[in-house]
Amino acid sequence: MQKFIKFILKYKEYVIFVALVVMSFSLISIGDMNKIGGFRTGVIGTIGWLQRMFSWIPNPAALKSENSTLRELNFRLSADVTKMRHSLVENQKLRDLLKLRETSDNEAVVADIVGRSTVEMRNYLILNKGKNEGIKNGMSVRTDAGLVGMVIIASDNYSLVEMITNKNVKIAAKIQRNGINGVLVWEGGEYLIMKNIPESFDVKAGDFVLTSNFSTKYMKDIPIGTVIKVEREQGSLFFKLIVKPSASFATLEQLFVMINLPSPEKLQLLDEMEKKLKINKR
Amino acid sequence: MKLIFEESSLKNRLSIRLVFLSMIALGLTIVHVVLLDLISVAGITPDLLLILCVWIAFSEGQTVGIFAGFVIGILLDVASLDVIGVNALSKTVAAFFAGFFFKKGLESRRAGFGFLIVLFMCSIIHNLIYFLFYVKFSEISILPFFFKYGIAMSIYTTVFGVFILFFGLSKKYS
């Protein structure tokens, strides 16, 4: 026994070391923090309180890192906000289109614009729907806001739309308030012009302009625009109305192609009338 | 009678020293947990309590050093919300190693540069044992790990050990 005690005393550093290492491993193997939960909770509280006490000391390295992280986050959020704004606008447009589709008596095909071309004051759009969706030449094209143009060529999957902002286009139109008829033309710029309205007629700025029942090209009662100015033509007895189109041509994305064509009988009658007039002239 | 009185005086002095060291340990633990982030460089911080352990083992002897390493390690484990025993183990081993450089009657050596060399070696041993519990070697390459957590942290700790050196020198010349 004495020998053992002597041995222990001789190598006490090693014995203590081994004992403490064993104790350390035992504590590590326990692992579960909850076993000293109450005490540790107090320690956590105290450390938290101390950290809050010293939180006023600036930490340049941490601030730099935080700054960098926040910038990155800001960039991502900014991109997200842009996306969300875009989605919001798109959502509103689609809702408007849907509302129009629900309220419209006429059948329509929704098409996306896939191309746009301008040739010497003639504006055209290419849509991603064609004959396969029932689109034919002569069909009116509009947005929820108003008239855009007319299909002039339709292939199986695409169609070409002649916009109303075209120097060759003449639109039979009427003032909604009193039914006064006239012809709308486009002479460049952002407005349409309605000419040959007699001075005696009651027209004023703010009047709403629709396609006329007399139109052989466009469906009747499609909104075209609003009169913003009434001008007196020099040396004549007629008014010239400046009409602001309802459709925003610069931001077009989706359009409605109105499936209904003007009545074939009506077109036939007009054709016959033109033929007779030509014969009479001869 | 005189012998008994001298022995009692020595015990008192040792007790006072232990109380003093305990207070330093407690203070350094608080600094370590609360303020050490302020001096971190690329995520590397000096281990102030390891410096204290090595200093105790270097100046008081291996037995006191081992005990100090264990107790300080437990204190740090509790305060830093670490797994209980990890710091205790690594600091006990480091203090055990540092204790080999204690020579009775040559206490003036504690103020020398030898202390820094011992501190650096102890720090490497300490860091390797400590991080052995946290790092999966299959997921990292050993060489960068050794340089970052073995060498870089040890160098940073050794740099802070210079303060102990100055303290020892001032004590020596006072």
Coordinates of C-alpha atoms in Angstrom, one line a residue:
Chain A
M1 CA 0.0 0.0 0.0
Q2 CA 2.9 2.3 0.9
K3 CA 4.5 1.5 -2.3
F4 CA 1.3 2.4 -4.1
I5 CA 1.1 5.7 -2.3
K6 CA 4.8 6.4 -3.0
F7 CA 4.2 5.6 -6.7
I8 CA 1.2 7.9 -6.7
L9 CA 3.2 10.7 -5.0
K10 CA 6.1 10.2 -7.4
Y11 CA 4.0 10.4 -10.5
K12 CA 1.3 12.7 -9.0
E13 CA 1.3 15.1 -12.0
Y14 CA 0.6 12.2 -14.4
V15 CA -2.0 10.7 -12.1
I16 CA -3.8 14.1 -11.8
F17 CA -3.4 14.7 -15.5
V18 CA -4.9 11.3 -16.4
A19 CA -7.7 11.8 -13.9
L20 CA -8.6 15.2 -15.2
V21 CA -8.5 14.0 -18.8
V22 CA -10.8 11.1 -18.0
M23 CA -13.1 13.6 -16.2
S24 CA -13.1 15.9 -19.3
F25 CA -14.0 13.0 -21.6
S26 CA -16.8 12.0 -19.2
L27 CA -18.2 15.5 -19.3
I28 CA -17.9 15.5 -23.1
S29 CA -19.6 12.2 -23.4
I30 CA -22.5 13.5 -21.3
G31 CA -23.0 16.0 -24.0
D32 CA -26.5 17.0 -23.0
M33 CA -26.6 20.6 -22.0
N34 CA -29.9 20.3 -20.3
K35 CA -28.4 18.4 -17.4
I36 CA -26.9 21.7 -16.1
G37 CA -29.8 23.6 -17.6
G38 CA -30.7 25.9 -14.7
F39 CA -27.2 27.0 -14.1
R40 CA -26.4 27.5 -17.7
T41 CA -29.6 29.5 -18.2
G42 CA -28.3 31.9 -15.6
V43 CA -24.9 32.1 -17.4
I44 CA -26.6 32.8 -20.7
G45 CA -28.6 35.5 -19.1
T46 CA -25.5 37.1 -17.5
I47 CA -23.5 36.9 -20.7
G48 CA -26.4 38.4 -22.7
W49 CA -26.6 41.2 -20.2
L50 CA -22.9 41.8 -20.4
Q51 CA -22.9 41.7 -24.2
R52 CA -25.7 44.3 -24.3
M53 CA -23.7 46.5 -21.8
F54 CA -20.7 46.5 -24.2
S55 CA -22.7 46.6 -27.4
W56 CA -21.9 50.3 -27.8
I57 CA -18.2 49.5 -28.6
P58 CA -17.9 49.6 -32.4
N59 CA -16.5 46.6 -34.1
P60 CA -15.1 47.7 -37.5
A61 CA -14.6 44.1 -38.8
A62 CA -18.1 43.0 -37.9
L63 CA -19.5 46.3 -39.3
K64 CA -17.7 45.8 -42.5
S65 CA -18.9 42.3 -42.8
E66 CA -22.5 43.3 -41.9
N67 CA -22.3 46.2 -44.4
S68 CA -21.2 43.8 -47.1
T69 CA -24.0 41.4 -46.3
L70 CA -26.6 44.1 -46.1
R71 CA -25.5 45.5 -49.5
E72 CA -25.9 42.0 -51.0
L73 CA -29.3 41.7 -49.4
N74 CA -30.3 45.1 -50.6
F75 CA -29.3 44.2 -54.2
R76 CA -31.3 41.0 -54.0
L77 CA -34.3 42.8 -52.5
S78 CA -34.1 45.6 -55.1
A79 CA -34.2 42.9 -57.9
D80 CA -37.2 41.3 -56.2
V81 CA -39.0 44.6 -55.9
T82 CA -38.5 45.2 -59.6
K83 CA -39.8 41.8 -60.4
M84 CA -42.8 42.3 -58.1
R85 CA -43.6 45.7 -59.7
H86 CA -43.4 44.1 -63.1
S87 CA -45.7 41.3 -61.9
L88 CA -48.1 43.8 -60.4
V89 CA -48.4 45.7 -63.7
E90 CA -48.7 42.4 -65.6
N91 CA -51.3 41.2 -63.2
Q92 CA -53.4 44.3 -63.6
K93 CA -53.2 44.1 -67.4
L94 CA -54.3 40.5 -67.3
R95 CA -57.1 41.3 -64.9
D96 CA -58.3 44.0 -67.2
L97 CA -58.2 41.7 -70.1
L98 CA -60.1 39.0 -68.2
K99 CA -62.7 41.5 -67.1
L100 CA -63.2 42.6 -70.7
R101 CA -63.4 39.0 -71.9
E102 CA -66.1 38.3 -69.3
T103 CA -68.1 41.4 -70.0
S104 CA -67.8 41.2 -73.8
D105 CA -70.6 39.7 -75.8
N106 CA -68.3 38.9 -78.6
E107 CA -65.9 36.0 -78.7
A108 CA -62.2 36.9 -78.7
V109 CA -58.8 35.3 -78.8
V110 CA -56.1 36.6 -76.6
A111 CA -52.8 36.9 -78.4
D112 CA -49.3 38.1 -77.4
I113 CA -47.4 40.5 -79.6
V114 CA -44.3 38.8 -80.9
G115 CA -43.2 41.4 -83.4
R116 CA -43.6 45.0 -84.4
S117 CA -42.6 46.9 -87.5
T118 CA -42.9 50.4 -88.8
V119 CA -42.5 51.2 -92.5
E120 CA -43.0 54.9 -93.5
M121 CA -45.9 55.8 -91.2
R122 CA -47.4 52.3 -91.4
N123 CA -47.4 50.4 -88.2
Y124 CA -47.8 46.6 -88.0
L125 CA -47.9 44.1 -85.2
I126 CA -47.3 40.3 -85.4
L127 CA -49.4 38.2 -83.1
N128 CA -48.6 34.6 -81.9
K129 CA -52.0 33.3 -82.9
G130 CA -53.3 32.5 -86.4
K131 CA -55.8 30.5 -88.4
N132 CA -55.4 27.5 -86.0
E133 CA -57.1 29.6 -83.3
G134 CA -59.8 30.9 -85.7
I135 CA -58.3 34.1 -86.6
K136 CA -59.1 35.4 -90.1
N137 CA -58.3 38.5 -92.2
G138 CA -60.5 41.5 -91.4
M139 CA -60.9 40.8 -87.7
S140 CA -60.8 43.7 -85.4
V141 CA -58.0 43.8 -82.8
R142 CA -58.2 45.7 -79.5
T143 CA -57.0 46.0 -76.0
D144 CA -59.3 46.3 -73.0
A145 CA -58.9 50.1 -73.5
G146 CA -59.7 50.4 -77.1
L147 CA -59.2 49.7 -80.8
V148 CA -55.7 48.8 -82.0
G149 CA -56.1 47.7 -85.6
M150 CA -57.2 44.9 -87.9
V151 CA -55.8 41.5 -89.0
I152 CA -54.7 41.8 -92.6
I153 CA -52.9 38.5 -93.0
A154 CA -53.3 35.3 -91.0
S155 CA -51.0 32.3 -91.2
D156 CA -51.6 29.0 -89.3
N157 CA -49.9 30.2 -86.1
Y158 CA -49.3 34.0 -86.6
S159 CA -51.2 36.9 -87.8
L160 CA -50.3 40.4 -89.0
V161 CA -52.2 43.4 -87.6
E162 CA -52.4 46.7 -89.4
M163 CA -52.6 49.3 -86.6
I164 CA -54.9 52.3 -86.7
T165 CA -51.8 54.4 -86.6
N166 CA -51.3 53.9 -90.3
K167 CA -51.5 56.6 -92.9
N168 CA -53.7 54.5 -95.2
V169 CA -56.3 53.7 -92.6
K170 CA -59.6 55.5 -92.4
I171 CA -62.0 54.5 -89.6
A172 CA -65.7 55.2 -89.6
A173 CA -66.3 56.6 -86.1
K174 CA -69.0 58.2 -84.0
I175 CA -69.2 60.4 -81.0
Q176 CA -70.8 58.3 -78.3
R177 CA -72.7 61.2 -76.6
N178 CA -74.8 62.2 -79.7
G179 CA -74.0 59.6 -82.4
I180 CA -72.3 62.2 -84.8
N181 CA -70.4 60.2 -87.5
G182 CA -67.1 61.0 -89.1
V183 CA -63.9 59.6 -90.4
L184 CA -60.8 59.2 -88.2
V185 CA -57.4 59.3 -89.8
W186 CA -53.9 59.3 -88.5
E187 CA -51.4 61.8 -89.8
G188 CA -48.4 61.0 -87.6
G189 CA -47.9 61.7 -83.9
E190 CA -49.7 60.3 -81.0
Y191 CA -53.2 61.6 -81.8
L192 CA -55.9 60.7 -84.4
I193 CA -57.9 63.3 -86.3
M194 CA -61.6 63.3 -87.0
K195 CA -62.3 65.6 -89.9
N196 CA -65.3 67.1 -91.7
I197 CA -67.6 67.6 -88.6
P198 CA -69.9 70.5 -89.4
E199 CA -69.6 73.5 -87.2
S200 CA -73.3 73.3 -86.3
F201 CA -72.7 69.9 -84.6
D202 CA -72.4 69.7 -80.9
V203 CA -68.9 68.4 -80.2
K204 CA -66.6 69.2 -77.3
A205 CA -63.4 68.1 -75.6
G206 CA -64.0 65.0 -73.5
D207 CA -66.4 63.3 -75.9
F208 CA -65.8 59.6 -76.3
V209 CA -65.2 58.2 -79.8
L210 CA -66.3 54.7 -80.8
T211 CA -66.2 52.7 -84.1
S212 CA -69.4 53.5 -86.1
N213 CA -72.1 51.1 -87.1
F214 CA -71.3 52.2 -90.7
S215 CA -67.8 50.7 -90.5
T216 CA -67.3 47.9 -92.9
K217 CA -63.8 47.1 -91.6
Y218 CA -64.1 47.3 -87.8
M219 CA -66.6 45.9 -85.4
K220 CA -69.1 48.5 -84.1
D221 CA -68.8 50.2 -80.7
I222 CA -65.2 49.5 -80.0
P223 CA -63.7 52.5 -78.1
I224 CA -61.2 54.5 -80.1
G225 CA -60.4 57.5 -78.0
T226 CA -61.4 60.8 -76.4
V227 CA -61.7 64.2 -78.0
I228 CA -59.1 66.4 -76.4
K229 CA -59.4 69.4 -78.7
V230 CA -61.9 70.9 -81.1
E231 CA -60.2 73.0 -83.8
R232 CA -61.9 75.1 -86.5
E233 CA -60.4 74.3 -89.9
Q234 CA -59.2 77.5 -91.7
G235 CA -61.5 78.7 -94.5
S236 CA -64.1 76.0 -94.0
L237 CA -67.2 75.3 -92.1
F238 CA -66.0 72.2 -90.4
F239 CA -64.4 71.2 -87.2
K240 CA -61.3 69.1 -86.8
L241 CA -61.3 67.0 -83.7
I242 CA -58.1 65.9 -82.1
V243 CA -58.6 62.4 -80.6
K244 CA -56.4 60.8 -78.0
P245 CA -56.4 57.0 -78.6
S246 CA -57.7 55.0 -75.6
A247 CA -55.2 52.2 -76.3
S248 CA -51.6 52.9 -75.3
F249 CA -49.7 51.9 -78.4
A250 CA -46.3 52.2 -76.8
T251 CA -47.0 49.6 -74.1
L252 CA -48.9 46.9 -76.0
E253 CA -48.2 43.4 -74.9
Q254 CA -51.4 41.3 -75.2
L255 CA -54.3 41.9 -77.5
F256 CA -57.8 40.6 -78.2
V257 CA -58.7 39.5 -81.7
M258 CA -62.4 39.8 -82.0
I259 CA -63.6 36.7 -83.7
N260 CA -66.8 38.2 -85.2
L261 CA -66.4 39.6 -88.7
P262 CA -68.6 42.3 -90.1
S263 CA -71.7 40.8 -91.6
P264 CA -70.9 39.1 -95.0
E265 CA -74.3 40.1 -96.3
K266 CA -73.5 43.7 -95.5
L267 CA -70.2 43.5 -97.3
Q268 CA -71.8 41.8 -100.3
L269 CA -74.4 44.6 -100.6
L270 CA -71.6 47.2 -100.4
D271 CA -69.7 45.3 -103.1
E272 CA -72.7 45.2 -105.4
M273 CA -73.4 48.9 -104.8
E274 CA -69.8 49.7 -105.8
K275 CA -70.0 47.6 -108.9
K276 CA -73.3 49.3 -110.0
L277 CA -71.7 52.7 -109.4
K278 CA -68.8 51.8 -111.6
I279 CA -71.1 50.5 -114.3
N280 CA -73.2 53.8 -114.2
K281 CA -70.0 55.8 -114.5
R282 CA -69.0 54.0 -117.7
Chain B
M1 CA 7.4 27.1 16.0
K2 CA 9.2 29.3 13.4
L3 CA 8.8 26.6 10.8
I4 CA 5.1 26.3 11.5
F5 CA 4.7 30.0 11.1
E6 CA 6.7 30.1 7.8
E7 CA 4.6 27.2 6.5
S8 CA 1.4 29.0 7.4
S9 CA 2.6 32.2 5.8
L10 CA 3.5 30.3 2.6
K11 CA 0.0 28.7 2.6
N12 CA -1.6 32.1 3.0
R13 CA 0.5 33.5 0.2
L14 CA -0.5 30.6 -2.1
S15 CA -4.2 31.1 -1.2
I16 CA -3.9 34.8 -2.0
R17 CA -2.2 34.0 -5.3
L18 CA -4.9 31.4 -6.1
V19 CA -7.7 33.9 -5.3
F20 CA -5.9 36.5 -7.4
L21 CA -5.5 34.0 -10.3
S22 CA -9.1 33.0 -10.0
M23 CA -10.2 36.6 -10.3
I24 CA -8.0 37.1 -13.4
A25 CA -9.5 33.9 -14.8
L26 CA -13.0 35.1 -14.2
G27 CA -12.3 38.5 -15.7
L28 CA -10.5 37.0 -18.7
T29 CA -13.5 34.7 -19.3
I30 CA -15.9 37.6 -19.4
V31 CA -13.5 39.5 -21.8
H32 CA -13.1 36.3 -23.9
V33 CA -16.8 35.7 -24.3
V34 CA -18.0 39.3 -24.5
L35 CA -15.3 41.4 -26.2
L36 CA -13.1 39.0 -28.1
D37 CA -15.0 39.5 -31.4
L38 CA -13.7 43.1 -31.4
I39 CA -10.1 41.9 -32.0
S40 CA -10.9 39.0 -34.3
V41 CA -9.0 39.0 -37.6
A42 CA -10.6 36.9 -40.4
G43 CA -12.5 34.9 -37.7
I44 CA -9.4 34.2 -35.7
T45 CA -9.1 35.3 -32.1
P46 CA -6.4 34.9 -29.5
D47 CA -7.1 32.5 -26.6
L48 CA -6.5 34.7 -23.6
L49 CA -7.4 32.0 -21.1
L50 CA -4.9 29.6 -22.7
I51 CA -2.2 32.3 -22.1
L52 CA -3.2 32.3 -18.5
C53 CA -3.1 28.5 -18.2
V54 CA 0.3 28.3 -19.7
W55 CA 1.5 31.2 -17.6
I56 CA 0.3 29.4 -14.4
A57 CA 1.9 26.1 -15.4
F58 CA 5.1 27.8 -16.5
S59 CA 5.3 29.8 -13.2
E60 CA 3.6 27.7 -10.6
G61 CA 4.4 24.2 -11.7
Q62 CA 2.8 21.3 -13.6
T63 CA 0.3 20.2 -10.9
V64 CA -1.1 23.7 -10.3
G65 CA -1.1 24.2 -14.0
I66 CA -3.1 21.1 -14.8
F67 CA -5.7 22.0 -12.2
A68 CA -5.8 25.6 -13.4
G69 CA -6.2 24.3 -17.0
F70 CA -9.1 22.1 -16.1
V71 CA -11.0 24.6 -14.0
I72 CA -10.4 27.5 -16.5
G73 CA -11.5 25.2 -19.3
I74 CA -14.7 24.2 -17.5
L75 CA -15.3 27.9 -16.7
L76 CA -14.9 28.8 -20.4
D77 CA -17.1 25.8 -21.5
V78 CA -19.9 27.0 -19.4
A79 CA -19.6 30.7 -20.3
S80 CA -19.1 30.2 -24.0
L81 CA -21.9 27.7 -24.2
D82 CA -19.5 25.1 -25.6
V83 CA -19.8 21.3 -25.1
I84 CA -18.8 20.9 -21.4
G85 CA -15.3 19.3 -21.2
V86 CA -13.8 20.3 -24.6
N87 CA -12.0 23.4 -23.4
A88 CA -11.3 21.6 -20.1
L89 CA -9.5 18.8 -21.9
S90 CA -7.6 20.9 -24.4
K91 CA -6.4 23.4 -21.7
T92 CA -5.5 20.6 -19.3
V93 CA -3.3 19.0 -21.9
A94 CA -1.8 22.4 -22.9
A95 CA -1.0 23.2 -19.2
F96 CA 0.4 19.7 -18.7
F97 CA 2.8 20.3 -21.6
A98 CA 3.7 23.8 -20.4
G99 CA 4.4 22.4 -16.9
F100 CA 7.4 20.5 -18.2
F101 CA 9.2 23.8 -18.7
F102 CA 8.8 24.8 -15.0
K103 CA 12.0 24.7 -13.2
K104 CA 11.9 25.3 -9.5
G105 CA 14.3 28.1 -8.4
L106 CA 14.5 29.5 -12.0
E107 CA 11.2 31.5 -11.9
S108 CA 12.9 34.5 -13.4
R109 CA 12.8 32.5 -16.7
R110 CA 9.1 33.2 -16.9
A111 CA 9.8 36.7 -18.2
G112 CA 11.9 35.4 -21.0
F113 CA 11.2 34.7 -24.7
G114 CA 11.1 31.0 -23.8
F115 CA 7.7 31.6 -22.5
L116 CA 6.5 32.7 -25.9
I117 CA 7.9 29.6 -27.6
V118 CA 6.2 27.4 -25.0
L119 CA 3.0 29.3 -25.4
F120 CA 3.1 28.9 -29.2
M121 CA 3.7 25.1 -28.9
C122 CA 1.0 24.7 -26.2
S123 CA -1.4 26.8 -28.4
I124 CA -0.9 24.5 -31.3
I125 CA -1.5 21.4 -29.2
H126 CA -4.6 23.1 -27.6
N127 CA -6.1 24.1 -30.9
L128 CA -5.6 20.7 -32.5
I129 CA -7.3 19.0 -29.6
Y130 CA -10.1 21.6 -29.4
F131 CA -11.0 21.6 -33.1
L132 CA -10.7 17.8 -33.4
F133 CA -14.1 17.8 -31.8
Y134 CA -15.7 20.1 -34.3
V135 CA -14.1 19.4 -37.7
K136 CA -14.9 16.6 -39.9
F137 CA -11.7 15.8 -41.7
S138 CA -13.5 14.2 -44.5
E139 CA -15.0 17.5 -45.4
I140 CA -11.9 19.7 -45.3
S141 CA -8.3 19.4 -46.4
I142 CA -6.0 19.1 -43.4
L143 CA -3.3 21.5 -44.5
P144 CA -5.4 24.6 -44.7
F145 CA -7.1 23.6 -41.5
F146 CA -3.8 23.2 -39.8
F147 CA -2.6 26.6 -41.0
K148 CA -5.7 28.4 -40.0
Y149 CA -6.6 26.8 -36.7
G150 CA -3.2 25.4 -35.7
I151 CA -0.7 28.0 -36.8
A152 CA -2.6 31.3 -37.4
M153 CA -4.5 31.1 -34.1
S154 CA -1.4 30.1 -32.2
I155 CA 0.5 33.1 -33.7
Y156 CA -2.2 35.4 -32.7
T157 CA -2.3 34.0 -29.2
T158 CA 1.4 34.2 -28.9
V159 CA 1.3 37.9 -29.9
F160 CA -1.0 38.5 -27.0
G161 CA 1.4 36.5 -24.8
V162 CA 3.8 39.4 -25.3
F163 CA 1.7 41.3 -22.7
I164 CA 2.6 38.6 -20.2
L165 CA 6.2 38.9 -21.1
F166 CA 6.0 42.7 -20.4
F167 CA 4.2 42.0 -17.2
G168 CA 7.0 39.5 -16.2
L169 CA 9.7 41.9 -17.1
S170 CA 8.2 44.8 -15.2
K171 CA 7.8 42.4 -12.2
K172 CA 11.4 41.3 -12.5
Y173 CA 12.8 44.8 -12.5
S174 CA 10.4 46.3 -9.9

